[in-house]
Every structure is written in structure tokens, then in C-alpha cells.
Tab-separated table of N, CA, C and O in Angstrom:
chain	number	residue	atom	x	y	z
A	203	UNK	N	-6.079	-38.422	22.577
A	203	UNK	CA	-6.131	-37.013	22.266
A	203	UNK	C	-5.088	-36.273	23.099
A	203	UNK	O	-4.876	-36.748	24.215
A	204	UNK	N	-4.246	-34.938	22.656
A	204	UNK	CA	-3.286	-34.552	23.188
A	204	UNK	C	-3.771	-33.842	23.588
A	204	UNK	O	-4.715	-33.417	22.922
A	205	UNK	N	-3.484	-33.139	25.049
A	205	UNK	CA	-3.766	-31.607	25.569
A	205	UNK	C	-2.205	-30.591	25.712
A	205	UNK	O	-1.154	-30.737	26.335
A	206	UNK	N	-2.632	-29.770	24.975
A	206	UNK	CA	-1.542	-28.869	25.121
A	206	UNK	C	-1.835	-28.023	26.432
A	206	UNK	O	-2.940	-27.498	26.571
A	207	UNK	N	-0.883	-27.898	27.353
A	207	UNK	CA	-0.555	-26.955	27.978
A	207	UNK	C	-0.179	-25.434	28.116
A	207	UNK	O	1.042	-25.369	27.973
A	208	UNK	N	-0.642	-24.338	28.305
A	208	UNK	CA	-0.125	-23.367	28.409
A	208	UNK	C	0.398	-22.995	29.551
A	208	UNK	O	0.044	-23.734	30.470
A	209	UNK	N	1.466	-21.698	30.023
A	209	UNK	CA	1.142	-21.314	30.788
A	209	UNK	C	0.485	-20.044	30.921
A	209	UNK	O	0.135	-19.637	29.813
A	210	UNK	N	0.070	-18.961	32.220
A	210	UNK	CA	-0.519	-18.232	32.387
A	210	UNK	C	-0.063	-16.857	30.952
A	210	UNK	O	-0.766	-16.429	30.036
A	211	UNK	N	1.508	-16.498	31.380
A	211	UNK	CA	2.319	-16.164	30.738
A	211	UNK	C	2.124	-15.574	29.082
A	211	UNK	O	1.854	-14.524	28.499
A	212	UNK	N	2.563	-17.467	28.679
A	212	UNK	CA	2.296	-17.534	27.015
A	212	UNK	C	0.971	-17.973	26.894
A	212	UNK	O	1.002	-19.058	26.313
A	213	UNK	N	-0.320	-17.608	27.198
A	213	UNK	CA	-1.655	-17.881	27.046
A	213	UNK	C	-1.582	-15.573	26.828
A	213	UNK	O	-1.696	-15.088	25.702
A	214	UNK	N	-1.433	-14.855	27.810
A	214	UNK	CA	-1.202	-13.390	27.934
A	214	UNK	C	-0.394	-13.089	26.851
A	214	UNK	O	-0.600	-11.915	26.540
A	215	UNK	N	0.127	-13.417	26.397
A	215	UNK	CA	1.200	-13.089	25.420
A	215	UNK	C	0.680	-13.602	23.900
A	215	UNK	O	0.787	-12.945	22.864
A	216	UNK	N	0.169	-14.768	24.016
A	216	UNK	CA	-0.413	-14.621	22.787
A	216	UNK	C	-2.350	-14.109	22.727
A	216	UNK	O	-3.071	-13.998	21.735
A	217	UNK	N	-2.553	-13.980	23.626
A	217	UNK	CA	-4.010	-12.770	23.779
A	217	UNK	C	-3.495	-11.365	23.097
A	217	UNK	O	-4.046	-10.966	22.071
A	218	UNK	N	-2.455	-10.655	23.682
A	218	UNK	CA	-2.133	-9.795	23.290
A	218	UNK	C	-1.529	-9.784	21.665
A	218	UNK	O	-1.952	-8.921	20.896
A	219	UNK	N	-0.547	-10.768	21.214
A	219	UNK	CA	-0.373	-10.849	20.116
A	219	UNK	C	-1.575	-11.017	18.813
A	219	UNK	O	-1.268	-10.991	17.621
A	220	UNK	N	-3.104	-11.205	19.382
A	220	UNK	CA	-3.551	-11.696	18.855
A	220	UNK	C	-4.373	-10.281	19.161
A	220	UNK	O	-5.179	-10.017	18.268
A	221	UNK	N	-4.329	-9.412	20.149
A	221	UNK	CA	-4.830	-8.095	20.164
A	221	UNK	C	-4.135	-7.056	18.905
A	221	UNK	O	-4.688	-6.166	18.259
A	222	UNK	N	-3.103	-7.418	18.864
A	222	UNK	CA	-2.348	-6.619	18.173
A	222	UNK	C	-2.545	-6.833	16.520
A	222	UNK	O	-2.396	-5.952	15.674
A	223	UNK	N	-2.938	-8.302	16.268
A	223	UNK	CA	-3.278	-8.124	14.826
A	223	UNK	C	-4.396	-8.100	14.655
A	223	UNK	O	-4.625	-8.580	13.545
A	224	UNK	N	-5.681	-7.660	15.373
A	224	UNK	CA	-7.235	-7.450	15.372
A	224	UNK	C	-6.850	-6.339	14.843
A	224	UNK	O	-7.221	-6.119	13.690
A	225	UNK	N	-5.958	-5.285	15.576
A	225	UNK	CA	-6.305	-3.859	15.335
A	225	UNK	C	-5.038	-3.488	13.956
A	225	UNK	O	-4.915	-2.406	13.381
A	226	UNK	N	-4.342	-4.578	13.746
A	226	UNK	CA	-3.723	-3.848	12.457
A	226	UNK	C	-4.844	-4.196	11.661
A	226	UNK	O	-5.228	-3.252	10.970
A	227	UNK	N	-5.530	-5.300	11.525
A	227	UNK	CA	-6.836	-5.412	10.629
A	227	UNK	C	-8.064	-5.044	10.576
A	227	UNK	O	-8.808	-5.376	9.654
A	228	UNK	N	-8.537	-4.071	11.891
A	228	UNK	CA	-8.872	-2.562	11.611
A	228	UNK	C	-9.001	-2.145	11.006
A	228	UNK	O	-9.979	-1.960	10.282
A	229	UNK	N	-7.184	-1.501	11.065
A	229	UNK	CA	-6.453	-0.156	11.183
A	229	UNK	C	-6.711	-0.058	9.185
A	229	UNK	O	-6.642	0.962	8.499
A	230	UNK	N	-6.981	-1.374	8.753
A	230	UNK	CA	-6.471	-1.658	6.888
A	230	UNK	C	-7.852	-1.882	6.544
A	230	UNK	O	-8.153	-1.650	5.372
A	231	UNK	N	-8.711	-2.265	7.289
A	231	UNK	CA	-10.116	-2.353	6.769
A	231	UNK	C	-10.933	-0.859	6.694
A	231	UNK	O	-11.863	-0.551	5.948
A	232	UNK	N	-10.149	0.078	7.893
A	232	UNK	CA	-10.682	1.334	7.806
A	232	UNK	C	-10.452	2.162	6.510
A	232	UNK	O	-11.122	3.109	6.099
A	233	UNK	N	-9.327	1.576	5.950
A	233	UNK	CA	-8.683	2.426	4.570
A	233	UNK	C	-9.352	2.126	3.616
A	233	UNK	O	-9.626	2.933	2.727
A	234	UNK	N	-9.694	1.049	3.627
A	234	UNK	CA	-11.238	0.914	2.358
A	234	UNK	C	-12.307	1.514	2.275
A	234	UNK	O	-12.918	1.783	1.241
A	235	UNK	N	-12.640	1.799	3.532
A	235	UNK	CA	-13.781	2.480	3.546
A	235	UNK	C	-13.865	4.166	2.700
A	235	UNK	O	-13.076	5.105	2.589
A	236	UNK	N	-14.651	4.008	2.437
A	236	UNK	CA	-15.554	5.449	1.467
A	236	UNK	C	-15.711	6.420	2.554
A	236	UNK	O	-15.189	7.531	2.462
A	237	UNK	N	-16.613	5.961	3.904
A	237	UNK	CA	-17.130	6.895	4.567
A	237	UNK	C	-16.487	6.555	6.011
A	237	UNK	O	-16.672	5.455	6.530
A	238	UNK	N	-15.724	7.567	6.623
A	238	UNK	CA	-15.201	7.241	7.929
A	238	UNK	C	-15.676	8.006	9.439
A	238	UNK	O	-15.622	9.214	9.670
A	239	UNK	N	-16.007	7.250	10.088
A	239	UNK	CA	-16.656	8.013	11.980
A	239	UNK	C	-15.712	8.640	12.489
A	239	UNK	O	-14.601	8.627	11.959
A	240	UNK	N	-15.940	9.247	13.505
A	240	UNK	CA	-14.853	10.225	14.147
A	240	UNK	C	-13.811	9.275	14.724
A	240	UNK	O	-12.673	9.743	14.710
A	241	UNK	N	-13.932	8.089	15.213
A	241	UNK	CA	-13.000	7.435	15.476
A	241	UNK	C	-12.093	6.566	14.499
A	241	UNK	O	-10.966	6.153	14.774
A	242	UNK	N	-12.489	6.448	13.816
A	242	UNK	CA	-11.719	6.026	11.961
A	242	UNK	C	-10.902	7.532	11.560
A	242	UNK	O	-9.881	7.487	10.874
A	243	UNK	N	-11.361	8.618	11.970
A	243	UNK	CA	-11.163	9.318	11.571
A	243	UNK	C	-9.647	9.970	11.971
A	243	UNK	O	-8.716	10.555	11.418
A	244	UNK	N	-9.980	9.542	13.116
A	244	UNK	CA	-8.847	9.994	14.574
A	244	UNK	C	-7.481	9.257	14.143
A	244	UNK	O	-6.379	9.778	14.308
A	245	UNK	N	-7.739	7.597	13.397
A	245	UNK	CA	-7.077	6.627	13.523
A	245	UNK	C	-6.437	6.843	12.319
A	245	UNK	O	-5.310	6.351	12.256
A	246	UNK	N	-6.966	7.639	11.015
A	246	UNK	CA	-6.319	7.745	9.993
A	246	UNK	C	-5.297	9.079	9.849
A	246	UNK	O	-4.205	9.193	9.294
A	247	UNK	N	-5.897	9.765	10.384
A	247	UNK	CA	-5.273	11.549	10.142
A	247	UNK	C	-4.334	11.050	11.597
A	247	UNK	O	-3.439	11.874	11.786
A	248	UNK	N	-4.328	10.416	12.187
A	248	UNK	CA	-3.823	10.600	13.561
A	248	UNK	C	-4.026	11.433	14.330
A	248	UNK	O	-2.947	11.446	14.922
A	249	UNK	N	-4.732	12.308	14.872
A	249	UNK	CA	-5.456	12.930	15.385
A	249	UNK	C	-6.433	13.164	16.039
A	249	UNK	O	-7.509	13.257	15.449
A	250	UNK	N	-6.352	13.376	17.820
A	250	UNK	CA	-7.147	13.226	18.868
A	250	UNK	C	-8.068	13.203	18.372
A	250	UNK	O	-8.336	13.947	17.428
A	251	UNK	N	-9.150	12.004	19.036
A	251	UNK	CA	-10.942	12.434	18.688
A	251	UNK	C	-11.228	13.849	19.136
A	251	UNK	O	-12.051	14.575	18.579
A	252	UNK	N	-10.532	14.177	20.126
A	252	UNK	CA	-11.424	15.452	21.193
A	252	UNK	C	-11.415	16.777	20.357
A	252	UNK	O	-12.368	17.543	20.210
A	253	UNK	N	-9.477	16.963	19.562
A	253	UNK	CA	-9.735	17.573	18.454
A	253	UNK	C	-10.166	17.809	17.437
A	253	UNK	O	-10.628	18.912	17.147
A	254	UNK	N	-10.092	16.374	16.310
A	254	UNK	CA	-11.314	16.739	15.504
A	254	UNK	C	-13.019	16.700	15.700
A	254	UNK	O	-13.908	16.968	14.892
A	255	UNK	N	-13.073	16.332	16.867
A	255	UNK	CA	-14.636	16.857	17.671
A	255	UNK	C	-14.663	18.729	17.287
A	255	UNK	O	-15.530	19.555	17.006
A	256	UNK	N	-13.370	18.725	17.458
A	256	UNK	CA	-13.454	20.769	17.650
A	256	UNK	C	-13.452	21.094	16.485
A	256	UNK	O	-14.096	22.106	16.210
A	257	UNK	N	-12.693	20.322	15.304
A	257	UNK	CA	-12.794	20.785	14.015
A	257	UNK	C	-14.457	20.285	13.760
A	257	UNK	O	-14.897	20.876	12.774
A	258	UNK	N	-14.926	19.861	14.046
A	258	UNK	CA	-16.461	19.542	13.169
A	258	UNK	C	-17.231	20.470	13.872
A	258	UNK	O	-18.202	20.975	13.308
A	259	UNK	N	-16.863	20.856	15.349
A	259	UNK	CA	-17.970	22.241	15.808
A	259	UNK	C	-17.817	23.388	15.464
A	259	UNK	O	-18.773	24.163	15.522
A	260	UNK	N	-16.365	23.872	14.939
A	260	UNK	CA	-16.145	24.683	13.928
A	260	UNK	C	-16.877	25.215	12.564
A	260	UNK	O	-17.333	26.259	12.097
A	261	UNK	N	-16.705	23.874	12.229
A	261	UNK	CA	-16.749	23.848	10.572
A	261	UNK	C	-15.497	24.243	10.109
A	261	UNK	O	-15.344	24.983	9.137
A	262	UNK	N	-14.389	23.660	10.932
A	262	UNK	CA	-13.128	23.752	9.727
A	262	UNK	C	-12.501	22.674	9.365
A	262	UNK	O	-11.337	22.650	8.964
A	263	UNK	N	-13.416	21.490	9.515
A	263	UNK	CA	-13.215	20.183	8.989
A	263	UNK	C	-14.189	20.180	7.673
A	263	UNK	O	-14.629	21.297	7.400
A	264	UNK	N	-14.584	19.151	6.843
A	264	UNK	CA	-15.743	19.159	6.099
A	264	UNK	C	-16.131	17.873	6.828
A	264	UNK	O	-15.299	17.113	7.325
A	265	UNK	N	-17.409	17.688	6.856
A	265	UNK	CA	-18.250	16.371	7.570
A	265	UNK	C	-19.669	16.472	7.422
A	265	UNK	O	-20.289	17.459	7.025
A	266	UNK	N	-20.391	14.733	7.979
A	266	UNK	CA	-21.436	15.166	7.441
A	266	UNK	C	-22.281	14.428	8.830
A	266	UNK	O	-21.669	13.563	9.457
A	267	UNK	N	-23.863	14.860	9.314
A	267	UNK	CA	-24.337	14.630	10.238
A	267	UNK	C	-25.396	14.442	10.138
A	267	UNK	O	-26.263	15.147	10.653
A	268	UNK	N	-25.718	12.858	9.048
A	268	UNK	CA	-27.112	12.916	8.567
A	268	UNK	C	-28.480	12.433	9.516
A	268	UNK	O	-29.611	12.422	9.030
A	269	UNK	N	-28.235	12.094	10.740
A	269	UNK	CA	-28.652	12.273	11.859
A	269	UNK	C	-28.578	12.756	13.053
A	269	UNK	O	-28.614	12.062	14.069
A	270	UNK	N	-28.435	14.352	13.020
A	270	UNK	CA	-27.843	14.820	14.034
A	270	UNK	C	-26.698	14.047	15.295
A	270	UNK	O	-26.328	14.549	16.356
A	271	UNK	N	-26.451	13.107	14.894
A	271	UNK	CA	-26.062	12.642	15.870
A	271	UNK	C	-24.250	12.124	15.619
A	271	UNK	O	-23.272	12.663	16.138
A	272	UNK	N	-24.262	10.862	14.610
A	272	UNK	CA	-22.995	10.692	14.630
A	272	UNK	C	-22.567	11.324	13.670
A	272	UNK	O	-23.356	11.478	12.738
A	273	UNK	N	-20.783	12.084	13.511
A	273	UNK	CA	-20.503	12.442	13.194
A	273	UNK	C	-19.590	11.641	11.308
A	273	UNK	O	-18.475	11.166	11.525
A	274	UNK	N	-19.925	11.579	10.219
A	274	UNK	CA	-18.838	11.149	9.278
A	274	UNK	C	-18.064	12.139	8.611
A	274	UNK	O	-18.124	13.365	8.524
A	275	UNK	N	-17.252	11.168	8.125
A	275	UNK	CA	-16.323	11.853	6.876
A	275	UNK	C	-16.440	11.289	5.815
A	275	UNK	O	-16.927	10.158	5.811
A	276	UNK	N	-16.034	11.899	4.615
A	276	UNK	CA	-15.940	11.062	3.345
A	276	UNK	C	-14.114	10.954	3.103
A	276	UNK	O	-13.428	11.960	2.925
A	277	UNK	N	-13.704	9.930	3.132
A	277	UNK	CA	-12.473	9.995	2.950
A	277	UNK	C	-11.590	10.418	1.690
A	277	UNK	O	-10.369	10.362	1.543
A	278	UNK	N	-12.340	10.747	1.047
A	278	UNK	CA	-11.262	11.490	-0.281
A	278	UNK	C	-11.370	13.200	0.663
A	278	UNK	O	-10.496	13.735	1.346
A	279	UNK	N	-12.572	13.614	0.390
A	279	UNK	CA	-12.371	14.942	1.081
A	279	UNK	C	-11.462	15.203	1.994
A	279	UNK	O	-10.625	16.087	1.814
A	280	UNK	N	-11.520	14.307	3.329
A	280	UNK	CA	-10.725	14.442	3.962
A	280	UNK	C	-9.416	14.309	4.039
A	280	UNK	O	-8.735	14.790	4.944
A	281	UNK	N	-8.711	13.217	2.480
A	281	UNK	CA	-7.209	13.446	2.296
A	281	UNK	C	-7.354	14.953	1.625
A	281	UNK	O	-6.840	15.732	2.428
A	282	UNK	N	-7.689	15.438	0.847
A	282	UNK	CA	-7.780	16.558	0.322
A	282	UNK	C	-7.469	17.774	1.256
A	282	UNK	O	-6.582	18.601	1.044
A	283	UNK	N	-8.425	17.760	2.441
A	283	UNK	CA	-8.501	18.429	3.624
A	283	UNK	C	-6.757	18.558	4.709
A	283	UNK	O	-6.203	19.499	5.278
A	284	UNK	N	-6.439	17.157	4.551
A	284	UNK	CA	-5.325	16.856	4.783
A	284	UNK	C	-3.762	17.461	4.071
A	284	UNK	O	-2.680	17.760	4.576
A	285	UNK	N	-4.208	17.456	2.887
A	285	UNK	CA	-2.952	17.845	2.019
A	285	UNK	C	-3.239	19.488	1.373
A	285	UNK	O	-2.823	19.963	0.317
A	286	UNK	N	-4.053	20.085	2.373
A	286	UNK	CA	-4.854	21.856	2.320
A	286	UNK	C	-3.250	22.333	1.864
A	286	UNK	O	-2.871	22.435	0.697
A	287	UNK	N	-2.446	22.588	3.043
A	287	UNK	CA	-1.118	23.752	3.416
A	287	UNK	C	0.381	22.630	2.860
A	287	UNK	O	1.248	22.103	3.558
A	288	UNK	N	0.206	22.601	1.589
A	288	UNK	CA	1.877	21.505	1.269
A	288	UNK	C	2.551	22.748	1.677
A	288	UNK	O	2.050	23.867	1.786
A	289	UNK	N	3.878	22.346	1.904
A	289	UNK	CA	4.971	23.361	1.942
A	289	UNK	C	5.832	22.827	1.290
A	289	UNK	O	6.174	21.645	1.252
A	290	UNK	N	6.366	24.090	0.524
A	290	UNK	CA	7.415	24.173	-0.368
A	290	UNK	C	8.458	23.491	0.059
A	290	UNK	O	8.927	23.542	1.195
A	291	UNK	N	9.023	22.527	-1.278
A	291	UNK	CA	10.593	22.115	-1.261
A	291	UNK	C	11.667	23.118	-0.964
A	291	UNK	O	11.349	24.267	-1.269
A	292	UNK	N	12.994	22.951	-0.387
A	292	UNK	CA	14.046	24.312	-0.404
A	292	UNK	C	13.861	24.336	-2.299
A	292	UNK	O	13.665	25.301	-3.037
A	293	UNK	N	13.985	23.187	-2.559
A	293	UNK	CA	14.526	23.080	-4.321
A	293	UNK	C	13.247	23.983	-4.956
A	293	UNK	O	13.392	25.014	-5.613
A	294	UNK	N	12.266	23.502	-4.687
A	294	UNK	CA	11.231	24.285	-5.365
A	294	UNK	C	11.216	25.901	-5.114
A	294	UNK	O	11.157	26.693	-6.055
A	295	UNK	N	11.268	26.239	-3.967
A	295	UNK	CA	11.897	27.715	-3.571
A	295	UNK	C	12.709	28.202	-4.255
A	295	UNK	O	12.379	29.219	-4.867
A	296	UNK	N	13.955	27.717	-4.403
A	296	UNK	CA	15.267	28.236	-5.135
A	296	UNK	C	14.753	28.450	-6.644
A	296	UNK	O	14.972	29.501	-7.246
A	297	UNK	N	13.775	26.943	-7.428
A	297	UNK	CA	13.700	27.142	-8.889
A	297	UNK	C	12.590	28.089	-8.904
A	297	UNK	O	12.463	28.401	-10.087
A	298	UNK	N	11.559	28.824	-8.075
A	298	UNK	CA	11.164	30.258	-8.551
A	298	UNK	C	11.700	31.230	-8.442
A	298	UNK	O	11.482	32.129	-9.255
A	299	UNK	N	12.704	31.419	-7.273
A	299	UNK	CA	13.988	32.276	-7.505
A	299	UNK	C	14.826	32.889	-8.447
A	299	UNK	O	15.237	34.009	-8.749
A	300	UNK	N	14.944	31.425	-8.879
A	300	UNK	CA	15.673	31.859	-10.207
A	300	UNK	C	15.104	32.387	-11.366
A	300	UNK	O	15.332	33.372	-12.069
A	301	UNK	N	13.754	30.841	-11.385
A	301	UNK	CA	12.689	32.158	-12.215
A	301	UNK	C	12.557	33.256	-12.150
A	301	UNK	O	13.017	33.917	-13.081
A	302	UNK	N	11.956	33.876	-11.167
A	302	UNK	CA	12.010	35.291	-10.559
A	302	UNK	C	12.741	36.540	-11.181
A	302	UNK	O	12.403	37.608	-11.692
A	303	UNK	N	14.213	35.708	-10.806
A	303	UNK	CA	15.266	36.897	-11.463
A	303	UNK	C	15.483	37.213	-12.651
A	303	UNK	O	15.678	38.354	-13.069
A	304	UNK	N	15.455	35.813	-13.518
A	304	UNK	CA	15.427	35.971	-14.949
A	304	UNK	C	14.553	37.008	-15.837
A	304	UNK	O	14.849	37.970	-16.545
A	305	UNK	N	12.968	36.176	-15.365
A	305	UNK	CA	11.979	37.022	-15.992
A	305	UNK	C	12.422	38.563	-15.408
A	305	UNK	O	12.546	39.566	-16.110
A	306	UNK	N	12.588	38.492	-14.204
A	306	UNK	CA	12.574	40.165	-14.264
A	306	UNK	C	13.974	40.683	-14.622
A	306	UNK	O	13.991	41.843	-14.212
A	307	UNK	N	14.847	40.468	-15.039
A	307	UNK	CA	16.186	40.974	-15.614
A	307	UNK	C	15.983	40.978	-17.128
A	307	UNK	O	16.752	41.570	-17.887
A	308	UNK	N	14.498	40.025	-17.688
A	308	UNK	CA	14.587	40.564	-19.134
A	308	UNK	C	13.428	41.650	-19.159
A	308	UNK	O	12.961	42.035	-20.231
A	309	UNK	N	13.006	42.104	-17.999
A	309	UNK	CA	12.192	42.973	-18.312
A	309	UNK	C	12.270	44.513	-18.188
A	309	UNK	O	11.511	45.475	-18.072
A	310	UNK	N	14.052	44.139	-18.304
A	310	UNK	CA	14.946	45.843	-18.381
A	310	UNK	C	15.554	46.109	-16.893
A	310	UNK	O	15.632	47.281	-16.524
A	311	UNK	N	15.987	45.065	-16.022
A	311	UNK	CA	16.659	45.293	-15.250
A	311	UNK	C	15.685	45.184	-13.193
A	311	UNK	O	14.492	45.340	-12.931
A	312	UNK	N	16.669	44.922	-12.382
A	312	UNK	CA	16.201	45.326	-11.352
A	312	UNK	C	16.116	46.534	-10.839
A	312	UNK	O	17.173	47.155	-10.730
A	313	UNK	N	14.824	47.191	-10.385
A	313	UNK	CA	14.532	47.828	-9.652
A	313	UNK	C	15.552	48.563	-8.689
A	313	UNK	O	16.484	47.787	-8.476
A	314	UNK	N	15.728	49.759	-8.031
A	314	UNK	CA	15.948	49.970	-6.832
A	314	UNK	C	14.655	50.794	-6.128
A	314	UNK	O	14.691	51.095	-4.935
């Protein structure tokens, strides 16, 4: 029977390598999920636990606390919640602009 050797080193190095793909497989098991904890939560929006702790004492998160105690999310809401404030393209800006001027130049001219 063979014994492989490590050293201290590459035994640390692959612990850690092997830390590192626990938590990408997590990080992808959390995205399936339907219903996410404040720390799933933190990990998806990217965003301090401590802060969205403040958004749920608010109420300017949506969440749910069916035992007073731990805090969830439902993850569609919360992309929803996420994509609240889009901001405008420059391009999209410019093409109501132009809209803008048109409609109101056929509606007998600009204003002063």
C-alpha cells in the first residue's frame, strides 16, 4: 500500500482550496432557493447583514417573521425589491426627448 505524503503547506492549501469550493456551492445552492435568511440574503443582494437587519426594522425591505424570531425573504420579491429605482439609459433619455419635442411642436409650437 502507498502512503502519500503531504506537506504542512500543500495539506493548507488544499484545505483552503477545498474551503473555497464549499462556499461557491453555497453561494449556487442559495440561488435555488424560494425562501432566503438574512444571511442568504446578505450573500445575494450583497449587502451587510447589519444593514439589511435595518431594512427589516424599518419595513423598507419586504420580509417575513413567522416566528418572531428568524428573519426570511422570498426571493422573487426581493429581486423585484432590488430592481425598485432602474435608471435611465443616456439613449433612453435622449429617445423621450425627442419624443417630447415632436409631440409638442405638433401641438402648435413651443411655448415661451
Amino acid at each position: 500500500m502507498d502512503t502519500i505524503t503531504m506537506s504542512g503547506a500543500d495539506l493548507s492549501q488544499q484545505l483552503q482550496e477545498h474551503g473555497q469550493q464549499l462556499a461557491r456551492i453555497k453561494r449556487l445552492l442559495a440561488r435555488q432557493k424560494e425562501t432566503l435568511i438574512l444571511e442568504e440574503d446578505s450573500a445575494y443582494s450583497g449587502s451587510s447583514k447589519s444593514y439589511i437587519y435595518e431594512l427589516t426594522s424599518t419595513g423598507a425591505i419586504p420580509h417575513y417573521k413567522p416566528e418572531c424570531k428568524t428573519i426570511y425573504f422570498d426571493r422573487a420579491e426581493l429581486v423585484s425589491w432590488l430592481k425598485r429605482n432602474r435608471v435611465k439609459t443616456v439613449q433612453e433619455i435622449e429617445q423621450e426627448t425627442t419624443t417630447f419635442v415632436l409631440v409638442k411642436g405638433q401641438k402648435g409650437g413651443v411655448s415661451k
